[in-house]
JSON list of C-alpha atoms in Angstrom, two decimals:
[
{"chain": "A", "resi": 1, "resn": "LEU", "atom": "CA", "xyz": [-74.25, 71.47, -14.02]},
{"chain": "A", "resi": 2, "resn": "LEU", "atom": "CA", "xyz": [-75.03, 73.71, -11.04]},
{"chain": "A", "resi": 3, "resn": "LEU", "atom": "CA", "xyz": [-77.78, 71.34, -9.89]},
{"chain": "A", "resi": 4, "resn": "SER", "atom": "CA", "xyz": [-75.40, 68.36, -10.06]},
{"chain": "A", "resi": 5, "resn": "ALA", "atom": "CA", "xyz": [-72.70, 70.21, -8.14]},
{"chain": "A", "resi": 6, "resn": "TYR", "atom": "CA", "xyz": [-75.24, 71.23, -5.49]},
{"chain": "A", "resi": 7, "resn": "VAL", "atom": "CA", "xyz": [-76.44, 67.63, -5.04]},
{"chain": "A", "resi": 8, "resn": "VAL", "atom": "CA", "xyz": [-72.84, 66.41, -4.64]},
{"chain": "A", "resi": 9, "resn": "GLY", "atom": "CA", "xyz": [-72.14, 69.16, -2.11]},
{"chain": "A", "resi": 10, "resn": "LEU", "atom": "CA", "xyz": [-75.36, 68.36, -0.25]},
{"chain": "A", "resi": 11, "resn": "LEU", "atom": "CA", "xyz": [-74.45, 64.68, 0.00]},
{"chain": "A", "resi": 12, "resn": "VAL", "atom": "CA", "xyz": [-70.95, 65.47, 1.23]},
{"chain": "A", "resi": 13, "resn": "LEU", "atom": "CA", "xyz": [-72.41, 67.79, 3.86]},
{"chain": "A", "resi": 14, "resn": "MET", "atom": "CA", "xyz": [-75.07, 65.30, 4.95]},
{"chain": "A", "resi": 15, "resn": "PHE", "atom": "CA", "xyz": [-72.67, 62.37, 5.30]},
{"chain": "A", "resi": 16, "resn": "ALA", "atom": "CA", "xyz": [-69.68, 64.16, 6.81]},
{"chain": "A", "resi": 17, "resn": "PRO", "atom": "CA", "xyz": [-69.06, 64.00, 10.55]},
{"chain": "A", "resi": 18, "resn": "VAL", "atom": "CA", "xyz": [-70.37, 67.14, 12.24]},
{"chain": "A", "resi": 19, "resn": "PRO", "atom": "CA", "xyz": [-69.92, 68.48, 15.74]},
{"chain": "A", "resi": 20, "resn": "PRO", "atom": "CA", "xyz": [-72.98, 68.72, 17.99]},
{"chain": "A", "resi": 21, "resn": "THR", "atom": "CA", "xyz": [-75.16, 71.80, 17.56]},
{"chain": "A", "resi": 22, "resn": "PRO", "atom": "CA", "xyz": [-73.85, 74.56, 19.85]},
{"chain": "A", "resi": 23, "resn": "SER", "atom": "CA", "xyz": [-76.08, 75.21, 22.87]},
{"chain": "A", "resi": 24, "resn": "TYR", "atom": "CA", "xyz": [-76.62, 78.87, 21.91]},
{"chain": "A", "resi": 25, "resn": "LEU", "atom": "CA", "xyz": [-78.54, 77.81, 18.76]},
{"chain": "A", "resi": 26, "resn": "PRO", "atom": "CA", "xyz": [-82.21, 76.83, 18.99]},
{"chain": "A", "resi": 27, "resn": "VAL", "atom": "CA", "xyz": [-82.87, 73.10, 19.26]},
{"chain": "A", "resi": 28, "resn": "TYR", "atom": "CA", "xyz": [-84.72, 73.18, 15.92]},
{"chain": "A", "resi": 29, "resn": "PHE", "atom": "CA", "xyz": [-81.80, 74.86, 14.09]},
{"chain": "A", "resi": 30, "resn": "ASP", "atom": "CA", "xyz": [-81.00, 71.57, 12.33]},
{"chain": "A", "resi": 31, "resn": "LYS", "atom": "CA", "xyz": [-84.54, 71.51, 10.89]},
{"chain": "A", "resi": 32, "resn": "ILE", "atom": "CA", "xyz": [-84.13, 75.05, 9.55]},
{"chain": "A", "resi": 33, "resn": "VAL", "atom": "CA", "xyz": [-80.88, 74.02, 7.86]},
{"chain": "A", "resi": 34, "resn": "HIS", "atom": "CA", "xyz": [-82.53, 70.97, 6.26]},
{"chain": "A", "resi": 35, "resn": "GLY", "atom": "CA", "xyz": [-85.47, 73.05, 5.06]},
{"chain": "A", "resi": 36, "resn": "GLY", "atom": "CA", "xyz": [-83.17, 75.71, 3.62]},
{"chain": "A", "resi": 37, "resn": "LEU", "atom": "CA", "xyz": [-80.93, 73.22, 1.84]},
{"chain": "A", "resi": 38, "resn": "PHE", "atom": "CA", "xyz": [-83.90, 71.51, 0.21]},
{"chain": "A", "resi": 39, "resn": "PHE", "atom": "CA", "xyz": [-85.52, 74.86, -0.62]},
{"chain": "A", "resi": 40, "resn": "VAL", "atom": "CA", "xyz": [-82.43, 75.71, -2.69]},
{"chain": "A", "resi": 41, "resn": "LEU", "atom": "CA", "xyz": [-82.34, 72.21, -4.19]},
{"chain": "A", "resi": 42, "resn": "ALA", "atom": "CA", "xyz": [-85.96, 72.51, -5.35]},
{"chain": "A", "resi": 43, "resn": "ALA", "atom": "CA", "xyz": [-85.32, 75.97, -6.81]},
{"chain": "A", "resi": 44, "resn": "LEU", "atom": "CA", "xyz": [-82.30, 74.68, -8.73]},
{"chain": "A", "resi": 45, "resn": "ALA", "atom": "CA", "xyz": [-84.30, 71.67, -9.93]},
{"chain": "A", "resi": 46, "resn": "TYR", "atom": "CA", "xyz": [-87.07, 73.96, -11.18]},
{"chain": "A", "resi": 47, "resn": "TRP", "atom": "CA", "xyz": [-84.60, 76.17, -13.04]},
{"chain": "A", "resi": 48, "resn": "SER", "atom": "CA", "xyz": [-82.61, 73.22, -14.38]},
{"chain": "A", "resi": 49, "resn": "ASN", "atom": "CA", "xyz": [-84.86, 72.91, -17.43]},
{"chain": "A", "resi": 50, "resn": "LEU", "atom": "CA", "xyz": [-84.27, 69.18, -17.85]},
{"chain": "A", "resi": 51, "resn": "GLY", "atom": "CA", "xyz": [-85.82, 68.77, -21.27]},
{"chain": "A", "resi": 52, "resn": "GLU", "atom": "CA", "xyz": [-88.10, 71.04, -23.23]},
{"chain": "A", "resi": 53, "resn": "GLN", "atom": "CA", "xyz": [-90.19, 72.29, -20.31]},
{"chain": "A", "resi": 54, "resn": "ARG", "atom": "CA", "xyz": [-89.74, 72.90, -16.62]},
{"chain": "A", "resi": 55, "resn": "PRO", "atom": "CA", "xyz": [-90.24, 69.90, -14.33]},
{"chain": "A", "resi": 56, "resn": "SER", "atom": "CA", "xyz": [-93.52, 69.87, -12.44]},
{"chain": "A", "resi": 57, "resn": "ILE", "atom": "CA", "xyz": [-93.69, 70.88, -8.80]},
{"chain": "A", "resi": 58, "resn": "ALA", "atom": "CA", "xyz": [-94.95, 67.39, -7.95]},
{"chain": "A", "resi": 59, "resn": "TRP", "atom": "CA", "xyz": [-91.94, 65.77, -9.64]},
{"chain": "A", "resi": 60, "resn": "ILE", "atom": "CA", "xyz": [-89.53, 68.10, -7.86]},
{"chain": "A", "resi": 61, "resn": "VAL", "atom": "CA", "xyz": [-91.09, 67.52, -4.43]},
{"chain": "A", "resi": 62, "resn": "VAL", "atom": "CA", "xyz": [-91.22, 63.73, -4.88]},
{"chain": "A", "resi": 63, "resn": "ALA", "atom": "CA", "xyz": [-87.60, 63.62, -6.05]},
{"chain": "A", "resi": 64, "resn": "CYS", "atom": "CA", "xyz": [-86.44, 65.83, -3.18]},
{"chain": "A", "resi": 65, "resn": "ALA", "atom": "CA", "xyz": [-88.46, 63.81, -0.66]},
{"chain": "A", "resi": 66, "resn": "ALA", "atom": "CA", "xyz": [-86.91, 60.60, -1.98]},
{"chain": "A", "resi": 67, "resn": "LEU", "atom": "CA", "xyz": [-83.43, 62.09, -1.62]},
{"chain": "A", "resi": 68, "resn": "ALA", "atom": "CA", "xyz": [-84.24, 63.31, 1.89]},
{"chain": "A", "resi": 69, "resn": "ALA", "atom": "CA", "xyz": [-85.45, 59.82, 2.83]},
{"chain": "A", "resi": 70, "resn": "VAL", "atom": "CA", "xyz": [-82.32, 58.16, 1.45]},
{"chain": "A", "resi": 71, "resn": "ILE", "atom": "CA", "xyz": [-80.13, 60.64, 3.30]},
{"chain": "A", "resi": 72, "resn": "GLU", "atom": "CA", "xyz": [-81.86, 59.93, 6.62]},
{"chain": "A", "resi": 73, "resn": "VAL", "atom": "CA", "xyz": [-81.66, 56.15, 6.13]},
{"chain": "A", "resi": 74, "resn": "VAL", "atom": "CA", "xyz": [-77.96, 56.32, 5.31]},
{"chain": "A", "resi": 75, "resn": "GLN", "atom": "CA", "xyz": [-77.32, 58.68, 8.22]},
{"chain": "A", "resi": 76, "resn": "SER", "atom": "CA", "xyz": [-79.02, 56.19, 10.56]},
{"chain": "A", "resi": 77, "resn": "LEU", "atom": "CA", "xyz": [-76.51, 53.54, 9.39]},
{"chain": "A", "resi": 78, "resn": "LEU", "atom": "CA", "xyz": [-73.47, 55.71, 10.09]},
{"chain": "A", "resi": 79, "resn": "ARG", "atom": "CA", "xyz": [-71.90, 55.58, 13.55]},
{"chain": "A", "resi": 80, "resn": "TYR", "atom": "CA", "xyz": [-71.19, 59.30, 13.60]},
{"chain": "A", "resi": 81, "resn": "ARG", "atom": "CA", "xyz": [-74.60, 60.52, 12.32]},
{"chain": "A", "resi": 82, "resn": "THR", "atom": "CA", "xyz": [-78.23, 59.90, 13.24]},
{"chain": "A", "resi": 83, "resn": "GLY", "atom": "CA", "xyz": [-81.22, 59.70, 10.95]},
{"chain": "A", "resi": 84, "resn": "ASP", "atom": "CA", "xyz": [-84.23, 61.77, 11.99]},
{"chain": "A", "resi": 85, "resn": "PRO", "atom": "CA", "xyz": [-87.72, 61.58, 10.47]},
{"chain": "A", "resi": 86, "resn": "LYS", "atom": "CA", "xyz": [-88.19, 65.25, 11.39]},
{"chain": "A", "resi": 87, "resn": "ASP", "atom": "CA", "xyz": [-85.22, 66.11, 9.17]},
{"chain": "A", "resi": 88, "resn": "PHE", "atom": "CA", "xyz": [-86.96, 64.25, 6.34]},
{"chain": "A", "resi": 89, "resn": "LEU", "atom": "CA", "xyz": [-90.12, 66.29, 6.94]},
{"chain": "A", "resi": 90, "resn": "ALA", "atom": "CA", "xyz": [-88.16, 69.55, 7.12]},
{"chain": "A", "resi": 91, "resn": "GLY", "atom": "CA", "xyz": [-86.40, 68.74, 3.85]},
{"chain": "A", "resi": 92, "resn": "THR", "atom": "CA", "xyz": [-89.63, 67.80, 2.12]},
{"chain": "A", "resi": 93, "resn": "LEU", "atom": "CA", "xyz": [-91.40, 70.94, 3.35]},
{"chain": "A", "resi": 94, "resn": "GLY", "atom": "CA", "xyz": [-88.41, 73.05, 2.27]},
{"chain": "A", "resi": 95, "resn": "ALA", "atom": "CA", "xyz": [-88.56, 71.46, -1.19]},
{"chain": "A", "resi": 96, "resn": "LEU", "atom": "CA", "xyz": [-92.30, 72.12, -1.48]},
{"chain": "A", "resi": 97, "resn": "VAL", "atom": "CA", "xyz": [-91.94, 75.76, -0.47]},
{"chain": "A", "resi": 98, "resn": "GLY", "atom": "CA", "xyz": [-88.89, 76.17, -2.71]},
{"chain": "A", "resi": 99, "resn": "ALA", "atom": "CA", "xyz": [-90.57, 74.70, -5.77]},
{"chain": "A", "resi": 100, "resn": "VAL", "atom": "CA", "xyz": [-93.78, 76.69, -5.31]},
{"chain": "A", "resi": 101, "resn": "ALA", "atom": "CA", "xyz": [-91.93, 79.94, -4.59]},
{"chain": "A", "resi": 102, "resn": "THR", "atom": "CA", "xyz": [-89.63, 79.50, -7.57]},
{"chain": "A", "resi": 103, "resn": "ARG", "atom": "CA", "xyz": [-92.54, 78.77, -9.88]},
{"chain": "A", "resi": 104, "resn": "TYR", "atom": "CA", "xyz": [-94.40, 81.79, -8.57]},
{"chain": "A", "resi": 105, "resn": "VAL", "atom": "CA", "xyz": [-91.39, 84.10, -8.99]},
{"chain": "A", "resi": 106, "resn": "GLN", "atom": "CA", "xyz": [-90.59, 82.68, -12.44]},
{"chain": "A", "resi": 107, "resn": "GLY", "atom": "CA", "xyz": [-94.09, 82.94, -13.83]},
{"chain": "A", "resi": 108, "resn": "GLY", "atom": "CA", "xyz": [-95.96, 85.31, -11.58]},
{"chain": "A", "resi": 109, "resn": "GLY", "atom": "CA", "xyz": [-98.08, 82.43, -10.28]},
{"chain": "A", "resi": 110, "resn": "ARG", "atom": "CA", "xyz": [-99.44, 81.54, -13.72]},
{"chain": "A", "resi": 111, "resn": "HIS", "atom": "CA", "xyz": [-98.73, 77.94, -14.82]}
]
C-alpha cells in the first residue's frame, strides 16, 4: 500500500507544473531530486515483498528505469514541463543505489 501511494505521489509531483529552480540552488539540484526520489522508490519496492520472496535488484532497477523513461517522455509532451535524458539517468542511478543499499542493509550484503 505504501509503495502504491508513493508511486501515485511521485507521478503527481512529476507531472504537476513547477516553478523554475531558484538561482541559489546548484544547476544539478533537479538531478539530485530525481535520484533521491527513485532511491526511495527502489527501497520501497525491495521491501514491498510482492510474493513469497523479495524482488531482485535487476527487476527493481528495470522497473524503476522504465517508469523514469515514461515520466520523461510524458514530461516532454507537456507544455509546462520538459523531458530530460539526464533526469532519466539520475532516476535510474538512484534506483540502482537504493536497491543495492536496501538489500545490503536488509541482509548484511548476503543474498
